[in-house]
C-alpha atoms as one frame of an Amber mdcrd trajectory, in Angstrom:
protein
  -4.059   6.064  -5.490  -6.439   3.385  -6.882  -5.574  -0.191  -6.147  -7.418
  -3.248  -7.574  -8.214  -6.294  -5.490  -6.087  -9.243  -6.404  -8.883 -11.902
  -6.826  -6.554 -14.877  -6.712  -5.154 -13.968  -3.273  -8.350 -12.505  -1.508
 -11.163 -14.136   0.162 -14.333 -13.760   2.194 -15.173 -16.476   4.840 -18.547
 -16.624   6.509 -19.412 -18.593   9.685 -22.991 -19.218  11.195 -24.297 -21.546
  13.829 -26.352 -24.581  12.837 -28.732 -26.250  15.261 -27.515 -23.884  17.860
 -24.270 -25.717  18.559 -22.113 -26.377  15.542 -20.631 -23.927  13.048 -21.040
 -23.935   9.304 -18.340 -22.080   7.360 -18.410 -20.889   3.681 -16.950 -18.747
   1.373 -18.048 -16.026  -1.318 -16.028 -14.949  -4.119 -15.202 -11.460  -4.703
 -16.226 -10.332  -8.157 -14.332  -7.011  -8.232 -13.291  -4.109  -6.196 -11.259
  -1.082  -5.711  -9.579   0.662  -2.972  -8.597   4.353  -3.343  -5.962   4.413
  -0.678  -4.551   7.724   0.662  -1.312   6.487   2.295  -0.589   9.991   4.052
  -4.217  10.069   5.475  -5.835   6.661   5.558  -9.182   8.128   6.871  -9.548
   9.693   3.255  -9.435   6.218   1.745 -12.370   4.502   0.307 -13.380   0.797
  -0.545 -15.863  -0.656  -2.966 -16.496  -4.511  -3.372 -18.877  -6.657  -4.955
 -19.396 -10.375  -3.959 -20.731 -13.089  -6.261 -23.864 -14.274  -4.532 -23.944
 -17.469  -6.785 -20.386 -18.464  -5.647 -21.490 -19.322  -2.074 -19.668 -22.464
  -1.215 -20.048 -24.444   2.158 -18.739 -27.748   0.865 -22.333 -29.303   0.387
 -23.898 -28.602  -2.885 -27.476 -29.118  -1.590 -27.035 -26.481   1.118 -25.291
 -24.178  -1.274 -28.225 -24.469  -3.850 -30.549 -23.578  -0.934 -28.300 -20.588
   0.065 -28.523 -19.384  -3.520 -32.329 -19.765  -3.604 -34.957 -17.174  -2.696
 -34.914 -18.381   0.821 -31.751 -16.748   1.281 -29.506 -14.822  -1.251 -31.741
 -15.240  -4.254 -28.690 -15.117  -6.474 -30.644 -15.146  -9.732 -32.521 -11.985
  -8.824 -29.678 -10.271  -6.755 -26.300 -11.560  -8.338 -24.186  -9.306  -6.103
 -23.726  -8.342  -2.459 -22.097  -4.969  -2.403 -20.049  -3.001   0.126 -19.146
   0.690  -0.019 -17.310   2.527   2.601 -18.472   5.764   4.248 -15.685   6.417
   6.747 -12.351   5.075   8.108 -11.389   5.910  11.562  -8.210   5.153  13.649
  -9.013   2.630  16.349  -6.261   1.504  18.805  -3.441   0.365  16.659  -5.717
  -0.444  13.534  -8.732   1.230  12.105 -12.532   0.656  11.723 -14.076   0.660
   8.373 -17.538   1.906   8.199 -19.799   1.452   5.239 -23.006   0.271   3.811
 -23.648  -3.381   3.015 -26.354  -4.420   0.419 -27.773  -7.812   0.383 -30.974
  -8.492  -1.765 -31.504  -4.786  -2.269 -31.473  -4.178   1.550 -28.783  -1.645
   2.598 -27.591  -1.578   6.226 -24.687   0.184   7.885 -21.803  -2.176   8.991
 -18.631  -1.570  10.862 -15.552  -3.685  10.274 -12.335  -3.964  12.385  -9.571
  -3.411   9.840  -5.928  -4.515  10.062  -3.340  -3.359   7.737  -0.868  -6.138
   6.793   1.742  -3.844   5.049   2.891  -2.947   1.673   5.701  -4.993  -0.180
   7.331  -4.448  -3.549   6.732  -7.055  -6.202   8.935  -8.440  -9.118   7.037
  -6.278 -11.783   7.994  -2.959 -10.094   4.643  -2.286  -8.383   3.481  -2.871
  -4.761   1.187  -5.145  -3.102  -0.826  -4.331   0.098  -2.671  -6.640   2.491
  -5.743  -6.035   4.720  -7.900  -8.179   7.101 -11.336  -7.115   8.118 -13.956
  -8.739  10.371 -17.488  -8.112  11.530 -20.644  -9.755  12.538 -24.031  -9.072
  10.990 -27.517 -10.257  11.749 -28.846 -11.888   8.522 -32.456 -10.989   9.418
 -31.494  -7.246   9.189 -31.155  -8.024   5.272 -34.372  -9.919   5.023 -32.798
 -13.375   5.384 -35.287 -14.707   7.671 -35.874 -18.424   6.435 -35.487 -20.712
   9.383 -36.834 -23.838  11.072 -37.860 -24.111  14.776 -36.000 -26.999  16.474
 -38.110 -29.488  18.564 -35.799 -29.013  21.557 -35.975 -25.307  21.332 -33.923
 -22.739  19.318 -33.462 -22.462  15.610 -31.886 -24.525  12.722 -29.872 -21.472
  11.314 -28.297 -18.854  13.547 -29.005 -15.178  13.031 -25.551 -13.957  13.500
 -22.975 -14.212  10.588 -19.372 -13.797  11.271 -17.535 -12.304   8.324 -13.793
 -12.319   7.744 -12.184 -10.759   4.747  -8.578 -11.049   3.531  -7.671  -8.536
   0.718  -4.436  -8.448  -1.419  -4.626  -5.168  -3.396  -2.377  -4.392  -6.429
  -1.309  -0.953  -7.401  -1.505   0.277 -11.033   2.168  -0.509 -11.912   1.719
  -4.248 -10.726  -1.441  -4.551 -12.687   0.342  -3.494 -15.900   3.180  -5.898
 -15.091   0.862  -8.758 -14.199  -1.152  -8.341 -17.515   2.129  -8.371 -19.409
   3.414 -11.470 -17.643   0.079 -13.185 -18.254   0.221 -12.316 -21.990   3.829
 -13.488 -22.267   2.966 -16.798 -20.550  -0.083 -17.489 -22.854   2.017 -16.707
 -26.005   4.577 -19.336 -24.964
């Protein structure tokens, strides 16, 4: 069954070291995505997600503008970061999600530790599912090599990026109910 990502209740958080000792955190907005979930055989499920490169937000506009520039994401030329799953495997009590991440037209394999939060009914007669995924990537593997050497040794920006993704997904029935509810609210 195809589920849509609930953009209002999903998020992507990034964390990277700054000057070797502090951590800068930021977010990227999910532009769109679908999950084809086989509830009987989760290993047959697939995921596709696009992240909006221009949405990078670390809480400091000058830094965010630099991250959108050609030094990093080059959001004007490459507006999306994309992820497509290639396999899902059972791992201990949860799963591992294998896929291909594309940043700036560079595609590399990634593996995410995936936790299933469960499925609950909603008020519109549909269902809502929740997932959490985490991984670490080396930004230089994607051509994001801009950096400044520090006088005391080390680098201004760390190579490793920790990624945490929280996804709320809506089944087809809930989407119809949600659209009808939004239409009723806007007409009132």
